[in-house]
Amino acid sequence: MSALPQRLSLTSLDTIPALFDTHHRPLVEHLTGVAETLLAEASHDSARVAADMGARHGLYPYLVPEKHGGAAVNAPDAATHVDVRALVLIRDVLGYASPLADAIFAVQGLGSYPIVLAGTDAQRERYLPAVIRGERIAGFGLTEPEAGSDVASMRCEARPDGDGWVLEGDKHFISNVPIAHHHVVFAKVAGDEETLRRIGAPEDPRRRITAFVVESDTPGLEQQSQQLSIHHPIGALRFRGCRIPGDARVGAIGQGFKLAMQTLDTFRISVGAAANGMATAALDDAIAFVKGREQFGKPLSAQQMIQGYLADMATELDAARLLVARAAHQKDTTGGRASTEVAMAKMFATEAAQRIVDKAVQLHGGRGVLTETRVENLYRDIRPLRIYEGTTEIQRIIIARALLEDR
Ligand code: COS
């Protein structure tokens, strides 16, 4: 496994210090040690081991605001905002050192943030301290077989039943499925007209999406693993007459769509950061390889076409880091929506990282497609980032809508 390169200290904090705060500096120092440990550990294929890393290295507290016992320091609203720049720094380093630990960390955040935003005091007390300690691993149940990008078309239903709810429907591509202790699940409240009126459900069915927190071992919930081409815990949730208590609802009836969007708005930035970390790893390995490999009587690194590749890779990586840091800074300092900046950062960084990793594979020649080579692993690891938490195409829609609305 590669040693920690000098370049890792060039996370966005060093590239653009003006966009970070003084309290981010000790975090980066801590993360350098974390990266060294992760790189030294041989096994990166056990989801449970990777999930423990977030707790062992004190990273999960950054998913929860200080006010609720976490480490996320943030100015605009200490109760509900997480420190997005800290998340960006963490995922940059995790993306570099362990894409598996990175993915689990991210979903731990997605599956907790709706509770941070809209949970009751009792829900926050029950879930957040355990999430911080890593005693609970969280999932985020949004995507369905027939509702991916079009979230509002989801079919999963929650029917009022006595003092609780009954969930019916299917979710898939739900990360952390085999290891999650609970999932924040989004479903449309349903029932006859009288019931819907009684519970105050909105008339438009697309606006009835509501969030619930569901224990993984609830009777009527079946979890099935799905196999990806990378090491990543993921699977499906099947709800069949799954009864959950009334206090499992997170936020108001019909608030679910916005809760999901607010959560994505916060965490999508960090997908860009993870992409930057993976791209950094690819660039490091490419540089090391071309310096050592001789063809036509001189090292590849002495050949201008190869130098051109490296220059393009490094420039794209820096541009991606700038966009990610800008979006994170905007989110941290205004506290409001930053959907356009977030979408630009997510789209550009993940697309750029794909190009960077691809070039790194090309520079390695045949060795680039050997499964034992890190760039080959990265080639598969980077691919889902252009899809999950909103595809590149969805990010373009968000950016274009804002442009058209503004002018
Ligand atoms: N924060 C807060 N509110 C938001 C929001 C955000 N980021 N984005 C949208 N909303 C609000 C809108 O303001 C609107 O509110 P009003 O009806 O009160 O005006 C409401 O939510 C509906 O928004 P919109 O009309 O834009 O919804 P669409 O159904 O057109 O969907 C997209 C918008 C496509 C952007 C959304 O469905 C999306 O992000 N899809 C991708 C889903 C995704 O990332 N899936 C991956 C799952 S996790 S791996």
Short mmCIF file of C-alpha atoms and ligand atoms in Angstrom, two decimals:
data_model
loop_
_atom_site.label_atom_id
_atom_site.label_comp_id
_atom_site.label_asym_id
_atom_site.label_seq_id
_atom_site.Cartn_x
_atom_site.Cartn_y
_atom_site.Cartn_z
CA MET A 1 0.00 0.00 0.00
CA SER A 2 1.26 3.47 -0.82
CA ALA A 3 2.79 5.66 1.84
CA LEU A 4 1.18 8.94 2.72
CA PRO A 5 2.37 11.52 0.20
CA GLN A 6 3.33 15.08 0.89
CA ARG A 7 0.44 16.18 -1.31
CA LEU A 8 -2.18 14.96 1.14
CA SER A 9 -1.54 17.99 3.31
CA LEU A 10 -2.75 19.93 0.28
CA THR A 11 -6.40 19.35 1.08
CA SER A 12 -8.59 22.33 0.29
CA LEU A 13 -7.48 23.93 3.54
CA ASP A 14 -3.97 24.47 2.23
CA THR A 15 -5.07 25.27 -1.29
CA ILE A 16 -7.55 27.92 -0.18
CA PRO A 17 -6.91 28.79 3.50
CA ALA A 18 -9.08 31.91 3.31
CA LEU A 19 -12.20 29.75 3.03
CA PHE A 20 -11.45 27.82 6.22
CA ASP A 21 -11.42 28.65 9.92
CA THR A 22 -8.71 28.29 12.53
CA HIS A 23 -10.43 25.28 14.11
CA HIS A 24 -10.06 23.34 10.84
CA ARG A 25 -6.25 23.29 11.10
CA PRO A 26 -6.04 20.84 14.05
CA LEU A 27 -8.63 18.66 12.30
CA VAL A 28 -6.38 18.39 9.24
CA GLU A 29 -3.43 17.49 11.46
CA HIS A 30 -5.54 14.78 13.10
CA LEU A 31 -6.69 13.54 9.68
CA THR A 32 -3.14 13.13 8.48
CA GLY A 33 -2.63 10.62 11.30
CA VAL A 34 -5.94 8.93 10.46
CA ALA A 35 -4.91 8.56 6.82
CA GLU A 36 -1.59 7.02 7.82
CA THR A 37 -3.38 4.46 9.98
CA LEU A 38 -5.94 3.64 7.30
CA LEU A 39 -3.29 3.21 4.64
CA ALA A 40 -1.24 0.97 6.91
CA GLU A 41 -4.16 -1.33 7.69
CA ALA A 42 -4.16 -4.20 5.28
CA SER A 43 -7.88 -4.95 4.98
CA HIS A 44 -10.16 -2.43 3.36
CA ASP A 45 -12.89 -4.84 2.42
CA SER A 46 -14.70 -5.38 5.70
CA ALA A 47 -17.63 -2.99 6.09
CA ARG A 48 -17.78 -3.57 9.83
CA VAL A 49 -14.10 -2.81 10.32
CA ALA A 50 -14.48 0.30 8.16
CA ALA A 51 -17.55 1.37 10.15
CA ASP A 52 -15.56 1.08 13.38
CA MET A 53 -12.92 3.43 11.97
CA GLY A 54 -15.25 6.42 12.10
CA ALA A 55 -15.73 5.87 15.82
CA ARG A 56 -12.15 4.84 16.59
CA HIS A 57 -10.74 7.95 14.93
CA GLY A 58 -13.31 10.34 16.36
CA LEU A 59 -14.86 11.24 12.99
CA TYR A 60 -18.55 10.54 13.61
CA PRO A 61 -18.88 13.47 16.06
CA TYR A 62 -18.42 15.77 13.05
CA LEU A 63 -21.77 14.54 11.72
CA VAL A 64 -23.64 16.04 14.66
CA PRO A 65 -23.80 19.69 15.82
CA GLU A 66 -22.00 20.54 19.05
CA LYS A 67 -25.33 21.42 20.64
CA HIS A 68 -26.36 17.76 20.38
CA GLY A 69 -23.07 16.39 21.66
CA GLY A 70 -21.14 16.37 18.38
CA ALA A 71 -18.01 18.16 17.24
CA ALA A 72 -19.54 20.14 14.39
CA VAL A 73 -18.84 23.77 15.21
CA ASN A 74 -20.81 26.14 13.07
CA ALA A 75 -21.91 29.71 13.32
CA PRO A 76 -25.29 30.23 11.64
CA ASP A 77 -27.34 27.83 13.72
CA ALA A 78 -25.54 25.78 16.31
CA ALA A 79 -28.49 23.42 16.72
CA THR A 80 -29.05 22.28 13.16
CA HIS A 81 -26.00 22.99 11.03
CA VAL A 82 -23.09 20.68 10.71
CA ASP A 83 -19.63 21.95 9.91
CA VAL A 84 -19.64 21.31 6.18
CA ARG A 85 -16.01 22.36 5.75
CA ALA A 86 -15.01 19.76 8.36
CA LEU A 87 -17.00 17.13 6.43
CA VAL A 88 -15.21 18.16 3.25
CA LEU A 89 -11.79 17.82 4.88
CA ILE A 90 -12.68 14.44 6.37
CA ARG A 91 -14.04 12.97 3.14
CA ASP A 92 -11.12 14.26 1.10
CA VAL A 93 -8.80 12.26 3.35
CA LEU A 94 -11.08 9.21 3.61
CA GLY A 95 -11.56 9.19 -0.17
CA TYR A 96 -7.78 9.10 -0.43
CA ALA A 97 -7.12 6.47 2.20
CA SER A 98 -10.20 4.21 2.21
CA PRO A 99 -13.15 4.70 -0.17
CA LEU A 100 -15.05 2.07 1.82
CA ALA A 101 -14.67 3.92 5.14
CA ASP A 102 -15.56 7.11 3.29
CA ALA A 103 -18.85 5.72 1.96
CA ILE A 104 -19.89 4.41 5.37
CA PHE A 105 -19.03 7.73 7.00
CA ALA A 106 -21.12 9.61 4.43
CA VAL A 107 -24.19 7.45 4.93
CA GLN A 108 -23.83 7.67 8.70
CA GLY A 109 -24.34 11.40 8.09
CA LEU A 110 -27.23 11.07 5.63
CA GLY A 111 -29.08 8.76 8.00
CA SER A 112 -28.62 11.11 10.97
CA TYR A 113 -29.05 14.56 9.53
CA PRO A 114 -32.86 14.43 9.14
CA ILE A 115 -32.98 13.69 12.89
CA VAL A 116 -30.64 16.62 13.55
CA LEU A 117 -32.87 18.88 11.46
CA ALA A 118 -36.34 17.81 12.48
CA GLY A 119 -36.15 15.12 15.16
CA THR A 120 -37.83 15.45 18.52
CA ASP A 121 -35.66 15.85 21.62
CA ALA A 122 -36.35 12.19 22.42
CA GLN A 123 -35.25 11.07 18.93
CA ARG A 124 -32.11 13.18 19.09
CA GLU A 125 -31.25 11.75 22.51
CA ARG A 126 -31.92 8.22 21.41
CA TYR A 127 -30.03 8.24 18.12
CA LEU A 128 -27.39 10.97 17.95
CA PRO A 129 -25.09 10.02 20.87
CA ALA A 130 -25.08 6.40 19.65
CA VAL A 131 -24.28 7.56 16.10
CA ILE A 132 -21.41 9.67 17.44
CA ARG A 133 -19.98 6.69 19.33
CA GLY A 134 -20.45 4.41 16.31
CA GLU A 135 -22.68 2.12 18.35
CA ARG A 136 -25.37 2.76 15.80
CA ILE A 137 -24.81 2.77 12.06
CA ALA A 138 -27.43 4.67 10.07
CA GLY A 139 -29.01 4.25 6.64
CA PHE A 140 -30.91 6.65 4.38
CA GLY A 141 -33.93 5.01 2.74
CA LEU A 142 -34.91 7.27 -0.14
CA THR A 143 -34.32 5.56 -3.50
CA GLU A 144 -36.82 3.05 -4.88
CA PRO A 145 -36.76 0.71 -7.86
CA GLU A 146 -39.14 3.06 -9.71
CA ALA A 147 -38.12 6.35 -8.07
CA GLY A 148 -34.47 7.35 -8.37
CA SER A 149 -33.90 10.90 -9.60
CA ASP A 150 -37.64 11.66 -9.43
CA VAL A 151 -37.88 11.42 -5.66
CA ALA A 152 -41.45 12.70 -5.49
CA SER A 153 -42.73 9.74 -7.53
CA MET A 154 -41.90 7.31 -4.71
CA ARG A 155 -44.44 4.55 -4.00
CA CYS A 156 -43.53 3.48 -0.50
CA GLU A 157 -46.51 4.21 1.77
CA ALA A 158 -47.08 4.87 5.47
CA ARG A 159 -50.64 4.26 6.65
CA PRO A 160 -51.81 5.46 10.06
CA ASP A 161 -52.68 2.47 12.21
CA GLY A 162 -53.87 3.02 15.77
CA ASP A 163 -51.12 4.96 17.49
CA GLY A 164 -48.51 4.02 14.90
CA TRP A 165 -47.89 3.57 11.18
CA VAL A 166 -47.67 0.64 8.79
CA LEU A 167 -45.03 0.83 6.08
CA GLU A 168 -45.49 -0.90 2.74
CA GLY A 169 -43.14 -0.79 -0.26
CA ASP A 170 -39.59 -1.23 -1.47
CA LYS A 171 -36.36 0.73 -1.32
CA HIS A 172 -33.16 -0.25 -3.09
CA PHE A 173 -29.55 0.89 -3.45
CA ILE A 174 -29.63 1.71 0.25
CA SER A 175 -26.08 1.96 1.51
CA ASN A 176 -25.15 0.47 4.89
CA VAL A 177 -28.02 -2.04 4.62
CA PRO A 178 -26.21 -5.06 5.98
CA ILE A 179 -24.63 -3.12 8.86
CA ALA A 180 -27.18 -0.38 9.66
CA HIS A 181 -29.03 -0.42 12.98
CA HIS A 182 -31.66 2.00 11.75
CA HIS A 183 -32.71 3.80 8.59
CA VAL A 184 -34.35 7.14 8.04
CA VAL A 185 -37.02 6.06 5.57
CA PHE A 186 -39.11 8.31 3.35
CA ALA A 187 -42.67 7.26 2.52
CA LYS A 188 -45.90 8.90 1.42
CA VAL A 189 -48.64 9.00 4.02
CA ALA A 190 -51.66 7.15 2.66
CA GLY A 191 -55.20 6.18 3.65
CA ASP A 192 -58.81 6.90 2.82
CA GLU A 193 -59.93 10.50 2.34
CA GLU A 194 -61.27 10.79 5.87
CA THR A 195 -58.00 9.54 7.38
CA LEU A 196 -55.88 11.80 5.21
CA ARG A 197 -57.99 14.80 6.23
CA ARG A 198 -57.78 13.84 9.90
CA ILE A 199 -53.99 13.66 9.89
CA GLY A 200 -53.67 16.85 7.85
CA ALA A 201 -52.05 15.23 4.79
CA PRO A 202 -51.51 17.59 1.83
CA GLU A 203 -53.92 17.11 -1.08
CA ASP A 204 -51.19 16.57 -3.68
CA PRO A 205 -49.84 13.01 -3.22
CA ARG A 206 -46.34 14.16 -4.32
CA ARG A 207 -46.32 16.40 -1.26
CA ARG A 208 -47.18 13.66 1.23
CA ILE A 209 -43.62 12.40 1.62
CA THR A 210 -42.80 12.02 5.31
CA ALA A 211 -39.69 10.77 7.11
CA PHE A 212 -39.61 7.95 9.68
CA VAL A 213 -36.82 6.38 11.63
CA VAL A 214 -37.06 2.60 11.45
CA GLU A 215 -35.07 0.04 13.43
CA SER A 216 -33.48 -2.54 11.12
CA ASP A 217 -34.87 -5.45 13.13
CA THR A 218 -38.50 -4.29 12.98
CA PRO A 219 -40.81 -7.21 12.05
CA GLY A 220 -42.08 -6.72 8.50
CA LEU A 221 -38.79 -5.20 7.32
CA GLU A 222 -36.59 -7.48 5.30
CA GLN A 223 -33.07 -6.44 4.22
CA GLN A 224 -31.43 -7.93 1.15
CA SER A 225 -27.85 -7.28 0.09
CA GLN A 226 -27.00 -6.07 -3.41
CA GLN A 227 -23.54 -6.72 -4.86
CA LEU A 228 -21.57 -3.88 -6.42
CA SER A 229 -18.29 -4.09 -8.32
CA ILE A 230 -16.58 -2.38 -5.34
CA HIS A 231 -16.44 -3.12 -1.62
CA HIS A 232 -19.50 -1.25 -0.44
CA PRO A 233 -22.33 -2.39 1.84
CA ILE A 234 -25.61 -1.82 0.01
CA GLY A 235 -28.98 -3.46 -0.40
CA ALA A 236 -32.74 -3.34 -0.53
CA LEU A 237 -35.38 -2.74 2.14
CA ARG A 238 -38.70 -4.59 1.76
CA PHE A 239 -41.53 -3.32 3.95
CA ARG A 240 -44.46 -5.71 4.23
CA GLY A 241 -46.99 -4.75 6.88
CA CYS A 242 -44.11 -3.20 8.84
CA ARG A 243 -45.57 -1.58 11.96
CA ILE A 244 -43.66 1.27 13.53
CA PRO A 245 -44.63 3.42 16.53
CA GLY A 246 -46.14 6.90 16.20
CA ASP A 247 -42.99 8.49 17.63
CA ALA A 248 -40.95 7.11 14.72
CA ARG A 249 -42.06 9.98 12.52
CA VAL A 250 -39.29 12.55 11.92
CA GLY A 251 -40.64 16.04 11.29
CA ALA A 252 -44.11 16.96 10.11
CA ILE A 253 -46.34 15.05 7.74
CA GLY A 254 -45.37 16.17 4.22
CA GLN A 255 -42.01 17.60 5.33
CA GLY A 256 -40.09 14.59 4.05
CA PHE A 257 -39.20 15.86 0.58
CA LYS A 258 -37.67 19.05 1.92
CA LEU A 259 -35.88 17.15 4.66
CA ALA A 260 -34.37 14.84 2.06
CA MET A 261 -33.34 17.78 -0.13
CA GLN A 262 -31.85 19.72 2.79
CA THR A 263 -29.90 16.63 3.79
CA LEU A 264 -28.63 16.15 0.24
CA ASP A 265 -27.79 19.85 -0.08
CA THR A 266 -25.50 19.47 2.93
CA PHE A 267 -23.89 16.13 2.09
CA ARG A 268 -23.59 16.41 -1.70
CA ILE A 269 -20.69 18.82 -1.28
CA SER A 270 -18.76 16.16 0.55
CA VAL A 271 -19.25 13.73 -2.36
CA GLY A 272 -17.14 16.18 -4.36
CA ALA A 273 -14.56 16.12 -1.58
CA ALA A 274 -14.39 12.32 -1.59
CA ALA A 275 -13.88 12.47 -5.36
CA ASN A 276 -11.00 14.90 -4.79
CA GLY A 277 -9.39 12.47 -2.35
CA MET A 278 -9.66 9.60 -4.84
CA ALA A 279 -8.31 11.80 -7.64
CA THR A 280 -5.37 12.78 -5.41
CA ALA A 281 -4.56 9.11 -4.85
CA ALA A 282 -4.68 8.48 -8.60
CA LEU A 283 -2.46 11.47 -9.34
CA ASP A 284 0.06 10.42 -6.70
CA ASP A 285 0.28 6.91 -8.09
CA ALA A 286 0.52 8.22 -11.66
CA ILE A 287 3.40 10.52 -10.73
CA ALA A 288 5.25 7.75 -8.90
CA PHE A 289 4.73 5.37 -11.79
CA VAL A 290 5.85 7.66 -14.63
CA LYS A 291 8.97 8.63 -12.71
CA GLY A 292 9.97 4.99 -12.35
CA ARG A 293 8.96 3.62 -15.75
CA GLU A 294 11.39 3.94 -18.68
CA GLN A 295 10.34 3.69 -22.33
CA PHE A 296 12.22 4.87 -25.43
CA GLY A 297 15.35 5.25 -23.32
CA LYS A 298 14.03 7.73 -20.76
CA PRO A 299 11.50 7.87 -17.94
CA LEU A 300 7.89 8.46 -18.98
CA SER A 301 8.00 11.57 -16.79
CA ALA A 302 10.59 13.10 -19.13
CA GLN A 303 8.21 12.84 -22.09
CA GLN A 304 6.15 15.92 -22.81
CA MET A 305 2.93 14.12 -23.71
CA ILE A 306 3.01 12.45 -20.31
CA GLN A 307 3.78 15.75 -18.58
CA GLY A 308 0.75 17.24 -20.33
CA TYR A 309 -1.46 14.55 -18.77
CA LEU A 310 -0.10 15.30 -15.30
CA ALA A 311 -0.59 19.04 -15.74
CA ASP A 312 -4.22 18.55 -16.80
CA MET A 313 -4.90 16.18 -13.91
CA ALA A 314 -3.45 18.55 -11.30
CA THR A 315 -5.27 21.58 -12.70
CA GLU A 316 -8.63 19.83 -12.76
CA LEU A 317 -8.07 18.61 -9.22
CA ASP A 318 -7.32 22.12 -7.95
CA ALA A 319 -10.35 23.53 -9.76
CA ALA A 320 -12.51 20.85 -8.15
CA ARG A 321 -11.11 21.65 -4.70
CA LEU A 322 -11.89 25.32 -5.21
CA LEU A 323 -15.50 24.63 -6.13
CA VAL A 324 -15.96 22.23 -3.23
CA ALA A 325 -14.43 24.67 -0.73
CA ARG A 326 -16.57 27.52 -2.07
CA ALA A 327 -19.78 25.53 -1.70
CA ALA A 328 -18.81 24.36 1.80
CA HIS A 329 -17.87 27.89 2.86
CA GLN A 330 -21.16 29.22 1.51
CA LYS A 331 -23.12 26.57 3.36
CA ASP A 332 -21.24 27.17 6.62
CA THR A 333 -21.34 30.93 6.59
CA THR A 334 -24.84 31.60 5.30
CA GLY A 335 -26.59 28.56 6.72
CA GLY A 336 -29.17 28.76 3.95
CA ARG A 337 -29.56 26.94 0.65
CA ALA A 338 -26.58 26.87 -1.65
CA SER A 339 -28.06 24.41 -4.13
CA THR A 340 -26.37 25.86 -7.22
CA GLU A 341 -22.88 26.03 -5.71
CA VAL A 342 -23.37 22.57 -4.21
CA ALA A 343 -24.51 21.11 -7.52
CA MET A 344 -21.58 22.68 -9.39
CA ALA A 345 -19.11 21.33 -6.84
CA LYS A 346 -20.58 17.83 -6.84
CA MET A 347 -20.85 17.64 -10.61
CA PHE A 348 -17.46 19.08 -11.46
CA ALA A 349 -15.45 17.27 -8.81
CA THR A 350 -16.90 13.82 -9.53
CA GLU A 351 -16.63 14.21 -13.31
CA ALA A 352 -13.09 15.59 -13.01
CA ALA A 353 -12.06 12.77 -10.69
CA GLN A 354 -13.35 10.22 -13.18
CA ARG A 355 -11.18 11.81 -15.90
CA ILE A 356 -8.16 12.00 -13.56
CA VAL A 357 -8.46 8.37 -12.50
CA ASP A 358 -8.94 7.31 -16.11
CA LYS A 359 -5.75 9.14 -17.11
CA ALA A 360 -3.90 7.53 -14.20
CA VAL A 361 -4.98 4.11 -15.48
CA GLN A 362 -3.81 5.06 -18.98
CA LEU A 363 -0.43 6.20 -17.66
CA HIS A 364 0.02 2.86 -15.90
CA GLY A 365 -0.46 1.02 -19.20
CA GLY A 366 -1.33 -2.67 -18.76
CA ARG A 367 -0.61 -2.47 -15.04
CA GLY A 368 -3.48 0.00 -14.76
CA VAL A 369 -6.02 -2.76 -15.29
CA LEU A 370 -4.50 -5.29 -12.89
CA THR A 371 -6.82 -5.67 -9.92
CA GLU A 372 -3.85 -5.44 -7.54
CA THR A 373 -3.10 -1.88 -8.70
CA ARG A 374 -4.63 0.96 -6.69
CA VAL A 375 -5.62 2.93 -9.79
CA GLU A 376 -7.63 -0.04 -11.04
CA ASN A 377 -9.50 -0.09 -7.72
CA LEU A 378 -10.02 3.66 -7.93
CA TYR A 379 -11.38 3.28 -11.46
CA ARG A 380 -14.25 1.26 -9.99
CA ASP A 381 -14.46 3.22 -6.70
CA ILE A 382 -14.92 6.58 -8.41
CA ARG A 383 -17.73 5.53 -10.78
CA PRO A 384 -20.70 5.55 -8.36
CA LEU A 385 -19.91 9.11 -7.22
CA ARG A 386 -21.27 10.50 -10.52
CA ILE A 387 -24.54 8.72 -9.76
CA TYR A 388 -25.25 8.65 -6.04
CA GLU A 389 -26.71 11.60 -4.09
CA GLY A 390 -27.98 13.00 -7.37
CA THR A 391 -26.60 12.16 -10.79
CA THR A 392 -24.54 14.59 -12.82
CA GLU A 393 -27.65 15.15 -14.94
CA ILE A 394 -29.70 16.13 -11.85
CA GLN A 395 -26.97 18.57 -10.80
CA ARG A 396 -27.14 20.14 -14.26
CA ILE A 397 -30.91 20.51 -13.89
CA ILE A 398 -30.48 22.24 -10.53
CA ILE A 399 -27.86 24.64 -11.95
CA ALA A 400 -29.85 25.40 -15.10
CA ARG A 401 -33.11 25.98 -13.20
CA ALA A 402 -31.38 28.57 -11.03
CA LEU A 403 -29.88 30.28 -14.07
CA LEU A 404 -33.23 30.47 -15.81
CA GLU A 405 -35.02 31.70 -12.69
CA ASP A 406 -32.45 34.41 -12.01
CA ARG A 407 -32.50 36.06 -15.44
N1 COS B 1 -33.66 22.55 0.13
C1 COS B 1 -34.89 22.89 0.59
N2 COS B 1 -36.01 22.78 -0.17
C2 COS B 1 -35.86 22.31 -1.43
C3 COS B 1 -34.60 21.94 -1.97
C4 COS B 1 -33.47 22.10 -1.12
N3 COS B 1 -32.26 21.78 -1.55
N4 COS B 1 -34.79 21.53 -3.23
C5 COS B 1 -36.09 21.62 -3.49
N5 COS B 1 -36.73 22.09 -2.40
C6 COS B 1 -38.16 22.39 -2.26
C7 COS B 1 -38.58 23.37 -3.37
O1 COS B 1 -38.34 24.71 -2.95
C8 COS B 1 -40.04 23.08 -3.48
O2 COS B 1 -40.72 23.68 -2.40
P1 COS B 1 -42.14 24.42 -2.65
O3 COS B 1 -43.02 23.41 -3.31
O4 COS B 1 -42.58 24.76 -1.27
O5 COS B 1 -41.85 25.58 -3.52
C9 COS B 1 -40.12 21.57 -3.25
O6 COS B 1 -38.94 21.22 -2.51
C10 COS B 1 -40.16 20.78 -4.54
O7 COS B 1 -39.02 21.14 -5.29
P2 COS B 1 -38.92 20.87 -6.86
O8 COS B 1 -40.16 21.35 -7.55
O9 COS B 1 -37.62 21.41 -7.34
O10 COS B 1 -38.92 19.26 -6.91
P3 COS B 1 -38.74 18.24 -8.11
O11 COS B 1 -39.67 17.11 -7.88
O12 COS B 1 -38.74 18.95 -9.41
O13 COS B 1 -37.27 17.62 -7.83
C11 COS B 1 -34.88 17.49 -7.90
C12 COS B 1 -36.13 18.37 -7.75
C13 COS B 1 -34.79 16.86 -9.27
C14 COS B 1 -33.71 18.44 -7.69
C15 COS B 1 -34.87 16.41 -6.78
O14 COS B 1 -35.88 15.46 -7.02
C16 COS B 1 -33.54 15.69 -6.66
O15 COS B 1 -32.59 16.20 -6.05
N6 COS B 1 -33.43 14.45 -7.22
C17 COS B 1 -32.24 13.63 -7.05
C18 COS B 1 -32.46 12.72 -5.89
C19 COS B 1 -31.21 12.13 -5.36
O16 COS B 1 -30.22 12.81 -5.13
N7 COS B 1 -31.24 10.83 -5.12
C20 COS B 1 -30.15 10.14 -4.53
C21 COS B 1 -30.58 9.59 -3.22
S1 COS B 1 -29.34 9.43 -2.04
S2 COS B 1 -28.09 8.21 -2.76
#
